[in-house]
CSV table of C-alpha atoms in Angstrom, one decimal:
chain,number,residue,atom,x,y,z
A,1,MET,CA,0.6,-34.0,68.4
A,2,SER,CA,0.5,-36.5,71.3
A,3,VAL,CA,2.4,-36.7,74.5
A,4,TYR,CA,4.0,-39.4,76.7
A,5,VAL,CA,3.9,-38.7,80.5
A,6,THR,CA,6.4,-40.4,82.7
A,7,PHE,CA,6.1,-40.9,86.4
A,8,TYR,CA,8.1,-41.5,89.5
A,9,SER,CA,5.9,-44.4,90.7
A,10,THR,CA,3.4,-46.9,89.5
A,11,HIS,CA,0.9,-45.4,91.8
A,12,ASP,CA,1.1,-42.0,90.0
A,13,ALA,CA,0.8,-43.7,86.6
A,14,ILE,CA,-2.4,-45.4,87.5
A,15,LYS,CA,-3.7,-42.2,89.2
A,16,SER,CA,-3.0,-40.2,86.1
A,17,GLN,CA,-4.8,-42.7,83.8
A,18,ARG,CA,-7.8,-42.4,86.0
A,19,ILE,CA,-7.6,-38.6,85.9
A,20,GLY,CA,-7.2,-38.6,82.1
A,21,ALA,CA,-10.2,-41.0,81.7
A,22,LYS,CA,-12.4,-38.6,83.8
A,23,GLN,CA,-11.2,-35.7,81.6
A,24,GLY,CA,-12.3,-37.6,78.5
A,25,TRP,CA,-8.8,-37.9,77.1
A,26,THR,CA,-8.0,-40.6,74.6
A,27,CYS,CA,-5.2,-42.1,76.7
A,28,GLU,CA,-3.7,-45.4,77.8
A,29,LEU,CA,-0.9,-46.7,79.9
A,30,VAL,CA,1.9,-48.1,77.8
A,31,PRO,CA,5.5,-49.3,78.4
A,32,VAL,CA,7.9,-46.4,78.4
A,33,PRO,CA,9.5,-46.0,75.0
A,34,ARG,CA,13.2,-47.0,75.2
A,35,ASP,CA,14.4,-43.5,74.2
A,36,ILE,CA,12.6,-41.8,77.1
A,37,SER,CA,14.2,-42.0,80.6
A,38,ALA,CA,11.7,-42.7,83.4
A,39,ASN,CA,11.5,-44.1,86.9
A,40,CYS,CA,8.4,-46.1,86.4
A,41,GLY,CA,8.1,-48.7,83.6
A,42,MET,CA,4.7,-47.4,82.6
A,43,ALA,CA,3.9,-44.1,80.7
A,44,LEU,CA,0.6,-42.5,80.0
A,45,PHE,CA,0.2,-41.9,76.2
A,46,VAL,CA,-2.3,-39.1,75.5
A,47,GLU,CA,-3.5,-38.7,72.0
A,48,ARG,CA,-3.9,-35.2,70.7
A,49,GLY,CA,-2.8,-33.7,74.0
A,50,SER,CA,-0.8,-30.6,74.7
A,51,PRO,CA,2.2,-31.0,77.1
A,52,ASP,CA,1.3,-27.9,79.1
A,53,GLY,CA,-2.4,-28.8,79.4
A,54,VAL,CA,-1.7,-32.4,80.3
A,55,ARG,CA,0.8,-31.5,82.9
A,56,SER,CA,-1.4,-28.8,84.4
A,57,THR,CA,-4.4,-31.1,84.7
A,58,LEU,CA,-2.3,-33.9,86.3
A,59,GLU,CA,-0.7,-31.5,88.8
A,60,GLY,CA,-4.2,-30.3,89.6
A,61,GLY,CA,-5.1,-33.9,90.4
A,62,GLY,CA,-2.2,-34.2,92.8
A,63,VAL,CA,0.3,-35.9,90.5
A,64,GLU,CA,3.7,-34.5,89.7
A,65,PRO,CA,4.8,-36.0,86.3
A,66,GLN,CA,8.4,-36.9,86.0
A,67,GLY,CA,8.4,-35.8,82.4
A,68,VAL,CA,6.1,-34.8,79.6
A,69,VAL,CA,7.4,-35.6,76.1
A,70,GLU,CA,5.7,-34.4,72.9
A,71,ARG,CA,5.6,-36.8,69.9
A,72,ASP,CA,4.2,-36.8,66.5
A,73,GLU,CA,2.5,-40.2,66.6
A,74,SER,CA,-0.7,-42.0,67.4
A,75,HIS,CA,-1.4,-45.5,68.7
B,1,MET,CA,-7.5,-90.2,123.7
B,2,LYS,CA,-8.2,-87.9,120.9
B,3,PRO,CA,-11.0,-85.6,121.8
B,4,THR,CA,-14.3,-85.8,119.8
B,5,PRO,CA,-15.3,-82.4,118.4
B,6,SER,CA,-18.8,-81.3,119.2
B,7,SER,CA,-21.4,-82.0,116.5
B,8,ALA,CA,-23.2,-78.7,117.3
B,9,PRO,CA,-23.0,-76.1,114.6
B,10,GLU,CA,-19.9,-74.0,115.1
B,11,ILE,CA,-20.1,-70.6,116.7
B,12,TYR,CA,-17.2,-68.3,116.1
B,13,PHE,CA,-16.4,-65.7,118.8
B,14,ASP,CA,-12.7,-65.1,118.0
B,15,HIS,CA,-13.0,-62.1,115.8
B,16,ALA,CA,-10.3,-60.2,117.8
B,17,ALA,CA,-7.9,-62.9,116.5
B,18,THR,CA,-9.2,-62.9,112.9
B,19,CYS,CA,-12.7,-62.4,111.4
B,20,GLY,CA,-14.6,-65.7,111.3
B,21,ALA,CA,-16.5,-64.9,108.0
B,22,ARG,CA,-15.9,-62.6,105.1
B,23,PRO,CA,-18.2,-61.1,102.5
B,24,ASP,CA,-18.3,-63.2,99.4
B,25,ALA,CA,-17.0,-60.3,97.4
B,26,VAL,CA,-13.6,-60.7,99.2
B,27,ALA,CA,-13.0,-64.2,97.9
B,28,GLU,CA,-14.3,-63.3,94.5
B,29,ALA,CA,-12.0,-60.3,94.2
B,30,MET,CA,-9.0,-62.4,95.3
B,31,LEU,CA,-9.9,-65.1,92.7
B,32,THR,CA,-10.0,-62.6,90.0
B,33,ALA,CA,-6.7,-61.2,90.9
B,34,MET,CA,-5.2,-64.7,91.1
B,35,HIS,CA,-6.5,-65.4,87.6
B,36,GLU,CA,-5.0,-62.1,86.3
B,37,SER,CA,-1.7,-63.1,87.9
B,38,ALA,CA,0.8,-60.5,87.0
B,39,ASN,CA,3.3,-58.4,88.9
B,40,PRO,CA,1.8,-54.9,89.5
B,41,GLY,CA,3.6,-52.2,87.7
B,42,ARG,CA,6.7,-54.1,87.1
B,43,SER,CA,5.9,-54.5,83.4
B,44,GLY,CA,3.9,-52.3,81.0
B,45,HIS,CA,1.6,-55.0,79.7
B,46,ARG,CA,-2.1,-55.2,80.3
B,47,ARG,CA,-2.0,-57.7,83.0
B,48,SER,CA,0.6,-55.9,84.9
B,49,ILE,CA,-1.4,-52.7,84.6
B,50,ALA,CA,-4.6,-54.5,85.8
B,51,ALA,CA,-2.7,-55.8,88.8
B,52,ALA,CA,-1.4,-52.3,89.6
B,53,GLU,CA,-5.0,-51.1,89.4
B,54,ARG,CA,-5.9,-53.6,92.1
B,55,VAL,CA,-3.2,-52.3,94.4
B,56,PHE,CA,-4.1,-48.7,93.6
B,57,ASP,CA,-7.8,-49.3,94.3
B,58,ALA,CA,-7.0,-50.9,97.7
B,59,ARG,CA,-4.8,-48.0,98.6
B,60,GLU,CA,-7.5,-45.5,97.7
B,61,SER,CA,-10.2,-47.4,99.7
B,62,VAL,CA,-8.2,-47.7,102.9
B,63,ALA,CA,-7.1,-44.1,102.6
B,64,ARG,CA,-10.7,-43.0,102.2
B,65,LEU,CA,-11.7,-45.0,105.3
B,66,PHE,CA,-9.1,-43.4,107.5
B,67,GLY,CA,-9.4,-39.9,106.1
B,68,ILE,CA,-6.0,-39.9,104.6
B,69,ALA,CA,-5.8,-37.1,102.1
B,70,ASP,CA,-2.8,-38.3,100.2
B,71,GLU,CA,-3.1,-42.0,99.7
B,72,ARG,CA,0.6,-42.3,98.8
B,73,ARG,CA,1.3,-41.9,102.5
B,74,LEU,CA,-0.4,-45.2,103.1
B,75,VAL,CA,2.0,-48.1,102.6
B,76,PHE,CA,1.0,-51.7,102.7
B,77,ALA,CA,2.4,-54.4,105.0
B,78,GLN,CA,1.7,-58.0,105.9
B,79,ASN,CA,-0.4,-57.1,109.0
B,80,ALA,CA,-0.5,-54.8,112.0
B,81,THR,CA,2.6,-56.4,113.5
B,82,ASP,CA,4.6,-55.8,110.4
B,83,ALA,CA,3.4,-52.2,110.2
B,84,LEU,CA,4.2,-51.6,113.8
B,85,ASN,CA,7.7,-53.0,113.4
B,86,LEU,CA,8.1,-50.6,110.5
B,87,ALA,CA,6.8,-47.7,112.5
B,88,ILE,CA,8.7,-48.4,115.7
B,89,ARG,CA,12.0,-49.4,114.2
B,90,GLY,CA,11.8,-47.0,111.2
B,91,LEU,CA,11.3,-44.2,113.7
B,92,LEU,CA,13.5,-45.2,116.6
B,93,ASP,CA,16.4,-47.4,115.3
B,94,ASP,CA,18.7,-44.4,114.8
B,95,THR,CA,17.6,-42.4,117.7
B,96,ALA,CA,20.6,-40.8,119.5
B,97,PRO,CA,21.0,-40.1,122.3
B,98,PRO,CA,18.5,-42.6,123.9
B,99,ARG,CA,15.0,-41.1,124.1
B,100,THR,CA,11.8,-42.0,126.0
B,101,VAL,CA,8.9,-43.7,124.4
B,102,ILE,CA,5.6,-43.6,126.3
B,103,THR,CA,3.1,-46.4,125.8
B,104,THR,CA,0.1,-47.8,127.6
B,105,ARG,CA,-0.3,-50.8,130.0
B,106,LEU,CA,-2.7,-52.4,127.5
B,107,GLU,CA,-0.3,-53.0,124.6
B,108,HIS,CA,-0.1,-56.1,122.5
B,109,ASN,CA,3.3,-57.8,122.0
B,110,SER,CA,3.3,-56.4,118.5
B,111,VAL,CA,4.2,-53.1,120.2
B,112,MET,CA,6.0,-54.3,123.4
B,113,ARG,CA,8.4,-56.7,121.7
B,114,PRO,CA,9.9,-54.2,119.2
B,115,LEU,CA,10.0,-51.6,122.0
B,116,ARG,CA,11.7,-54.0,124.5
B,117,ALA,CA,14.3,-55.0,121.8
B,118,LEU,CA,15.2,-51.3,121.3
B,119,GLU,CA,15.3,-50.8,125.0
B,120,ASP,CA,17.6,-53.8,125.5
B,121,ALA,CA,19.9,-52.3,122.8
B,122,GLY,CA,20.0,-49.1,124.8
B,123,ALA,CA,18.3,-47.1,122.1
B,124,ILE,CA,15.2,-46.0,124.1
B,125,ARG,CA,13.6,-46.0,127.5
B,126,VAL,CA,10.0,-47.3,127.8
B,127,GLU,CA,7.5,-45.7,130.1
B,128,HIS,CA,3.8,-46.2,130.8
B,129,ALA,CA,1.3,-43.4,130.3
B,130,PRO,CA,-0.6,-42.2,133.4
B,131,ASP,CA,-3.9,-44.1,133.5
B,132,ASP,CA,-6.6,-45.4,135.7
B,133,ALA,CA,-7.1,-48.9,137.1
B,134,HIS,CA,-8.5,-50.1,133.7
B,135,GLY,CA,-5.5,-48.8,131.7
B,136,PHE,CA,-7.5,-45.8,130.3
B,137,VAL,CA,-5.0,-43.1,129.6
B,138,ASP,CA,-5.3,-39.7,131.4
B,139,ALA,CA,-4.6,-37.3,128.6
B,140,ASP,CA,-4.3,-34.3,130.9
B,141,ALA,CA,-1.7,-36.0,133.1
B,142,LEU,CA,0.1,-37.1,129.9
B,143,ALA,CA,0.3,-33.5,128.8
B,144,THR,CA,2.0,-32.7,132.1
B,145,ARG,CA,4.5,-35.5,131.5
B,146,LEU,CA,5.2,-34.4,128.0
B,147,ALA,CA,6.3,-31.0,129.2
B,148,ASP,CA,9.7,-32.5,129.9
B,149,ASP,CA,11.5,-32.5,126.6
B,150,ASP,CA,12.7,-36.1,126.6
B,151,VAL,CA,9.9,-38.0,124.9
B,152,THR,CA,10.1,-39.0,121.2
B,153,ALA,CA,6.9,-40.9,120.7
B,154,VAL,CA,3.6,-41.9,122.3
B,155,ILE,CA,2.3,-45.3,121.2
B,156,VAL,CA,-1.3,-46.3,122.0
B,157,ASN,CA,-3.3,-49.4,121.4
B,158,HIS,CA,-6.6,-47.8,120.2
B,159,ALA,CA,-8.8,-50.7,121.4
B,160,SER,CA,-7.7,-53.4,123.8
B,161,ASN,CA,-7.7,-56.9,122.5
B,162,VAL,CA,-8.3,-58.1,126.1
B,163,THR,CA,-11.1,-55.9,127.4
B,164,GLY,CA,-12.1,-53.9,124.3
B,165,LEU,CA,-11.4,-50.6,126.1
B,166,ILE,CA,-11.1,-47.7,123.7
B,167,GLN,CA,-8.4,-45.1,124.4
B,168,PRO,CA,-9.2,-41.4,123.9
B,169,VAL,CA,-7.0,-41.1,120.8
B,170,ALA,CA,-8.2,-37.7,119.8
B,171,ALA,CA,-7.4,-36.2,123.2
B,172,ILE,CA,-4.0,-38.0,123.3
B,173,GLY,CA,-3.3,-36.9,119.7
B,174,ALA,CA,-4.0,-33.2,120.5
B,175,VAL,CA,-1.6,-33.4,123.5
B,176,CYS,CA,1.1,-35.0,121.4
B,177,ARG,CA,0.7,-32.5,118.6
B,178,ALA,CA,0.9,-29.6,121.0
B,179,ARG,CA,4.2,-31.0,122.4
B,180,GLY,CA,5.7,-32.0,119.1
B,181,VAL,CA,5.7,-35.7,120.0
B,182,VAL,CA,5.1,-38.4,117.4
B,183,PHE,CA,1.8,-40.1,118.0
B,184,VAL,CA,1.6,-43.7,116.9
B,185,VAL,CA,-1.7,-45.6,117.0
B,186,ASP,CA,-2.2,-49.4,116.8
B,187,ALA,CA,-5.6,-49.8,115.2
B,188,ALA,CA,-5.5,-53.6,115.0
B,189,GLN,CA,-8.8,-54.0,116.9
B,190,SER,CA,-10.4,-50.7,115.9
B,191,ALA,CA,-10.0,-50.5,112.1
B,192,GLY,CA,-13.5,-51.2,110.7
B,193,ALA,CA,-15.1,-51.0,114.1
B,194,LEU,CA,-14.6,-47.4,114.9
B,195,ASP,CA,-14.6,-44.2,112.9
B,196,LEU,CA,-11.0,-43.3,112.6
B,197,ASP,CA,-9.7,-40.1,111.0
B,198,VAL,CA,-6.0,-39.5,111.1
B,199,ASP,CA,-6.4,-35.7,111.0
B,200,HIS,CA,-9.2,-35.5,113.6
B,201,ALA,CA,-7.1,-37.6,116.0
B,202,ALA,CA,-3.8,-36.0,115.0
B,203,ILE,CA,-2.3,-39.4,114.3
B,204,ASP,CA,1.2,-39.4,112.8
B,205,LEU,CA,1.6,-43.1,112.3
B,206,LEU,CA,-1.4,-45.5,112.1
B,207,ALA,CA,-0.9,-49.2,111.8
B,208,PHE,CA,-3.8,-51.5,110.8
B,209,THR,CA,-4.5,-55.0,109.8
B,210,GLY,CA,-6.9,-56.2,107.1
B,211,HIS,CA,-8.1,-59.5,108.5
B,212,LYS,CA,-10.0,-58.4,111.7
B,213,GLY,CA,-12.6,-55.7,111.8
B,214,LEU,CA,-12.1,-54.8,108.1
B,215,LEU,CA,-13.2,-58.4,107.2
B,216,GLY,CA,-10.4,-58.8,104.7
B,217,PRO,CA,-7.8,-61.5,104.0
B,218,GLN,CA,-4.9,-62.4,106.3
B,219,GLY,CA,-1.6,-61.1,105.0
B,220,THR,CA,-2.8,-57.6,104.5
B,221,GLY,CA,-2.3,-54.5,106.5
B,222,GLY,CA,-0.5,-51.2,106.4
B,223,LEU,CA,0.9,-48.0,107.9
B,224,PHE,CA,-0.1,-44.4,107.4
B,225,VAL,CA,2.9,-42.1,107.6
B,226,ARG,CA,2.2,-38.4,108.0
B,227,ASP,CA,4.1,-36.1,105.7
B,228,GLY,CA,7.1,-34.7,107.7
B,229,ILE,CA,7.6,-37.9,109.8
B,230,GLU,CA,10.9,-39.6,109.0
B,231,ILE,CA,10.6,-43.4,108.7
B,232,SER,CA,13.6,-45.4,107.6
B,233,PRO,CA,12.8,-48.4,105.4
B,234,LEU,CA,13.3,-51.8,106.9
B,235,ARG,CA,13.4,-53.5,103.5
B,236,ARG,CA,14.8,-52.3,100.3
B,237,GLY,CA,14.6,-54.0,96.9
B,238,GLY,CA,12.5,-54.0,93.7
B,239,SER,CA,9.9,-51.4,93.5
B,240,GLY,CA,9.0,-51.1,89.8
B,241,SER,CA,10.4,-47.6,89.9
B,242,ARG,CA,13.9,-46.0,89.4
B,243,SER,CA,15.1,-49.4,88.2
B,244,GLU,CA,18.5,-48.0,87.0
B,245,GLU,CA,19.4,-47.0,90.5
B,246,GLU,CA,20.9,-49.3,93.2
B,247,ARG,CA,19.5,-47.0,95.9
B,248,HIS,CA,15.9,-47.5,97.0
B,249,PRO,CA,13.6,-44.7,96.0
B,250,ASP,CA,12.7,-42.1,98.6
B,251,PHE,CA,9.2,-41.2,97.4
B,252,TYR,CA,6.0,-42.7,98.8
B,253,PRO,CA,4.6,-45.3,98.7
B,254,ASP,CA,7.7,-47.0,97.1
B,255,ARG,CA,10.0,-45.8,99.9
B,256,LEU,CA,8.5,-48.2,102.4
B,257,GLU,CA,7.4,-51.0,100.0
B,258,ALA,CA,9.8,-53.4,98.4
B,259,GLY,CA,9.2,-56.6,96.6
B,260,THR,CA,6.1,-58.0,94.9
B,261,PRO,CA,3.1,-57.1,97.0
B,262,ASN,CA,0.2,-59.4,98.0
B,263,THR,CA,-1.9,-58.4,95.0
B,264,PRO,CA,-4.7,-61.0,95.6
B,265,GLY,CA,-4.8,-60.1,99.2
B,266,LEU,CA,-5.1,-56.4,98.5
B,267,ALA,CA,-7.8,-57.0,95.9
B,268,GLY,CA,-9.7,-58.8,98.7
B,269,LEU,CA,-9.0,-56.0,101.2
B,270,ASP,CA,-10.4,-53.4,98.7
B,271,ALA,CA,-13.6,-55.5,98.4
B,272,ALA,CA,-13.7,-55.8,102.2
B,273,VAL,CA,-13.3,-52.1,102.9
B,274,ARG,CA,-16.1,-51.4,100.4
B,275,PHE,CA,-18.3,-53.8,102.2
B,276,VAL,CA,-17.5,-52.2,105.6
B,277,GLU,CA,-18.2,-48.7,104.1
B,278,SER,CA,-21.5,-50.0,102.6
B,279,VAL,CA,-22.7,-51.1,106.1
B,280,GLY,CA,-21.0,-48.3,108.0
B,281,PRO,CA,-18.5,-48.9,110.8
B,282,GLY,CA,-20.9,-47.3,113.2
B,283,GLU,CA,-23.7,-49.8,112.3
B,284,MET,CA,-21.3,-52.7,112.6
B,285,LEU,CA,-20.2,-51.5,116.0
B,286,ARG,CA,-23.7,-51.0,117.2
B,287,HIS,CA,-24.6,-54.6,116.3
B,288,GLU,CA,-21.4,-56.1,117.9
B,289,ARG,CA,-21.8,-54.0,121.0
B,290,ALA,CA,-25.4,-55.1,121.4
B,291,LEU,CA,-24.2,-58.7,121.3
B,292,ALA,CA,-21.4,-58.0,123.8
B,293,ALA,CA,-24.0,-56.3,126.2
B,294,ARG,CA,-26.3,-59.3,125.9
B,295,PHE,CA,-23.4,-61.6,126.6
B,296,SER,CA,-22.3,-59.5,129.7
B,297,ALA,CA,-25.9,-59.5,131.0
B,298,GLY,CA,-26.0,-63.3,130.6
B,299,LEU,CA,-22.7,-63.7,132.4
B,300,ASP,CA,-24.2,-61.9,135.4
B,301,THR,CA,-26.5,-64.8,135.9
B,302,ILE,CA,-23.6,-67.3,136.3
B,303,ASP,CA,-22.2,-67.1,139.9
B,304,ARG,CA,-18.8,-68.4,139.1
B,305,ALA,CA,-18.2,-66.4,136.0
B,306,ARG,CA,-17.4,-62.7,135.5
B,307,GLY,CA,-16.5,-60.7,132.5
B,308,SER,CA,-14.2,-57.7,131.9
B,309,ASN,CA,-16.3,-54.6,132.2
B,310,PRO,CA,-14.2,-51.4,132.2
B,311,PRO,CA,-16.4,-48.3,132.7
B,312,HIS,CA,-15.3,-46.8,129.4
B,313,ARG,CA,-16.3,-47.1,125.7
B,314,ARG,CA,-15.5,-50.5,124.4
B,315,VAL,CA,-15.4,-52.6,121.2
B,316,ALA,CA,-17.1,-56.0,121.4
B,317,VAL,CA,-14.5,-57.9,123.4
B,318,VAL,CA,-15.3,-59.5,126.7
B,319,SER,CA,-12.7,-61.5,128.7
B,320,VAL,CA,-14.2,-64.1,131.0
B,321,GLU,CA,-12.8,-65.6,134.2
B,322,MET,CA,-14.5,-68.6,135.9
B,323,ASP,CA,-13.6,-69.2,139.6
B,324,GLY,CA,-11.5,-72.3,140.0
B,325,VAL,CA,-11.5,-73.2,136.2
B,326,PRO,CA,-8.5,-72.3,134.1
B,327,SER,CA,-9.3,-70.3,131.0
B,328,SER,CA,-7.9,-73.0,128.8
B,329,ARG,CA,-10.4,-75.5,130.2
B,330,VAL,CA,-13.3,-73.2,129.7
B,331,ALA,CA,-12.3,-72.7,126.1
B,332,MET,CA,-11.7,-76.4,125.5
B,333,ARG,CA,-15.1,-77.3,126.9
B,334,LEU,CA,-16.9,-74.6,125.0
B,335,ASP,CA,-15.3,-76.1,121.8
B,336,ARG,CA,-15.8,-79.8,122.6
B,337,ASP,CA,-19.2,-79.6,124.2
B,338,ALA,CA,-20.9,-76.8,122.3
B,339,GLY,CA,-18.8,-76.0,119.2
B,340,ILE,CA,-18.1,-72.5,120.5
B,341,LEU,CA,-14.7,-71.1,119.5
B,342,VAL,CA,-13.0,-68.6,121.8
B,343,ARG,CA,-9.4,-67.8,122.6
B,344,ALA,CA,-7.9,-68.6,126.0
B,345,GLY,CA,-4.8,-67.4,127.7
B,346,LEU,CA,-2.9,-64.1,127.5
B,347,HIS,CA,-3.8,-63.1,123.9
B,348,CYS,CA,-0.3,-62.0,123.1
B,349,ALA,CA,-0.8,-59.2,125.6
B,350,PRO,CA,0.9,-60.2,128.9
B,351,ALA,CA,1.4,-56.5,129.8
B,352,ALA,CA,-2.4,-56.0,129.6
B,353,HIS,CA,-3.1,-59.0,131.7
B,354,ARG,CA,-0.6,-57.9,134.3
B,355,ALA,CA,-2.3,-54.5,134.4
B,356,LEU,CA,-5.7,-56.1,134.8
B,357,GLY,CA,-4.6,-58.7,137.4
B,358,THR,CA,-5.3,-61.7,135.2
B,359,HIS,CA,-1.6,-62.6,134.6
B,360,PRO,CA,-0.5,-65.4,134.3
B,361,ALA,CA,-3.8,-67.3,134.3
B,362,GLY,CA,-5.3,-65.3,131.5
B,363,THR,CA,-8.9,-65.3,130.4
B,364,ALA,CA,-11.3,-66.9,127.9
B,365,ARG,CA,-11.9,-64.1,125.5
B,366,PHE,CA,-15.2,-63.7,123.6
B,367,SER,CA,-15.0,-61.3,120.6
B,368,PHE,CA,-18.1,-60.7,118.6
B,369,GLY,CA,-18.4,-60.0,114.9
B,370,TRP,CA,-20.8,-58.6,112.3
B,371,PHE,CA,-22.0,-62.1,111.3
B,372,ASN,CA,-22.8,-63.2,114.9
B,373,THR,CA,-26.4,-63.4,116.2
B,374,GLU,CA,-28.2,-63.1,119.5
B,375,ALA,CA,-29.1,-66.8,119.4
B,376,GLU,CA,-25.4,-67.6,119.2
B,377,VAL,CA,-24.8,-65.4,122.3
B,378,ASP,CA,-27.6,-67.2,124.2
B,379,ARG,CA,-26.1,-70.6,123.3
B,380,ALA,CA,-22.7,-69.4,124.7
B,381,ILE,CA,-24.3,-68.3,128.0
B,382,ASP,CA,-26.1,-71.7,128.3
B,383,ALA,CA,-22.8,-73.5,127.6
B,384,LEU,CA,-20.9,-71.4,130.2
B,385,ALA,CA,-23.7,-72.1,132.7
B,386,ARG,CA,-23.3,-75.8,132.1
B,387,ILE,CA,-19.5,-75.6,132.6
B,388,ALA,CA,-19.9,-73.6,135.8
B,389,ALA,CA,-22.4,-76.2,137.1
B,390,THR,CA,-20.3,-79.2,136.3
B,391,GLU,CA,-16.7,-78.2,136.8
B,392,PRO,CA,-15.2,-79.1,140.2
B,393,ALA,CA,-14.1,-76.1,142.3
B,394,SER,CA,-10.5,-76.4,141.3
B,395,SER,CA,-9.9,-77.9,137.8
B,396,THR,CA,-6.5,-78.7,136.4
B,397,PRO,CA,-5.3,-76.9,133.3
B,398,ILE,CA,-5.5,-78.8,130.0
B,399,SER,CA,-2.1,-79.3,128.4
B,400,GLY,CA,-1.0,-80.7,125.1
């Protein structure tokens, strides 16, 4: 499974992508899918990520995600 | 008759107004950002993300330089004046009943004009901090004054743009923190020149500009807002976040940033800060102070000239008076005769000149930068000596 992470601000989106890259995640910033509600227009797509693990890591890096949504898809 | 500019190589001693040269990396970063040309974070496409990364990197770099733990509390502005307006009006616009704001006698108009406007509107009372003859704040006496519970904020110009005098911000910050008073610092002249840590100096609001000591582009600056300090936005609008709402977001940095930012400028600022960090603010200040000291020593050899010389720590700014010669004429002759560029007059700081006894005549201000050399200082002294030797005892001001 993969996850989409949504954010309150653009700043948090970029910060999360940097955190994910340091963690070695396969991740990228993408436009927020239309069926997901979000403050910021960018979401972090994390391939083969677990929602709890991704959230926990980002919170440890000082980012509070707005939402973490699990999806059965890959980019 | 139109004046003929000097054919001598230019020497730029006006760094307190804006830096005279920038590292090549600044222009290169700006050009890259211009070519990328997208609105940061407003869209999800690759160029928008790249632009958002430029802004993010700049925010991280400046936050690192000032010891700001949460970079989101650093919001970008056009310059220090813009940031100070945001700080002062955002903090004090809705103050009721009227409260007292204490500031120094060495403030720039970027602080005095917003304060006087609020004072005229009956929102605040403005008072000067206890100080010595040079405007250096007495932190102990200030602590006594703050024992009365009527003061909302203390606003201090960290380094004077007229004499270079450095205020004891750590001591003042400790006093303000102990009394629960908001401490606001104008770092227009000190950012890049002095080590500045918002926690060490207990600074609640720090305003800076990018185009002076930080060697970045004009149109960049910002404000640090400590968590817990309530600042109302002066502008609201597009933020790239919470787009479905007609209310501006309340989270940082978006709360105090609205509209498309100066992405190329911020890319340049990031490169500039990295350059400053690579040299080290301490090293830059040592070089610039050595030039100022050499200049002051040279001035001592010219009978009619004297420079500001407060007995306190200073950044590399020296204000010069020449007996019987208006500062505007000194500056004009330096430019025309020797290609030396300085700023004459009151330097947007009439309060400071009043405090120092140089109002309304003003001074010819020499402000030294990282790219200046000793040979340039020596040429300036030679040029001043020639002016002193050739000007009549009472010159008339140059107008027009």
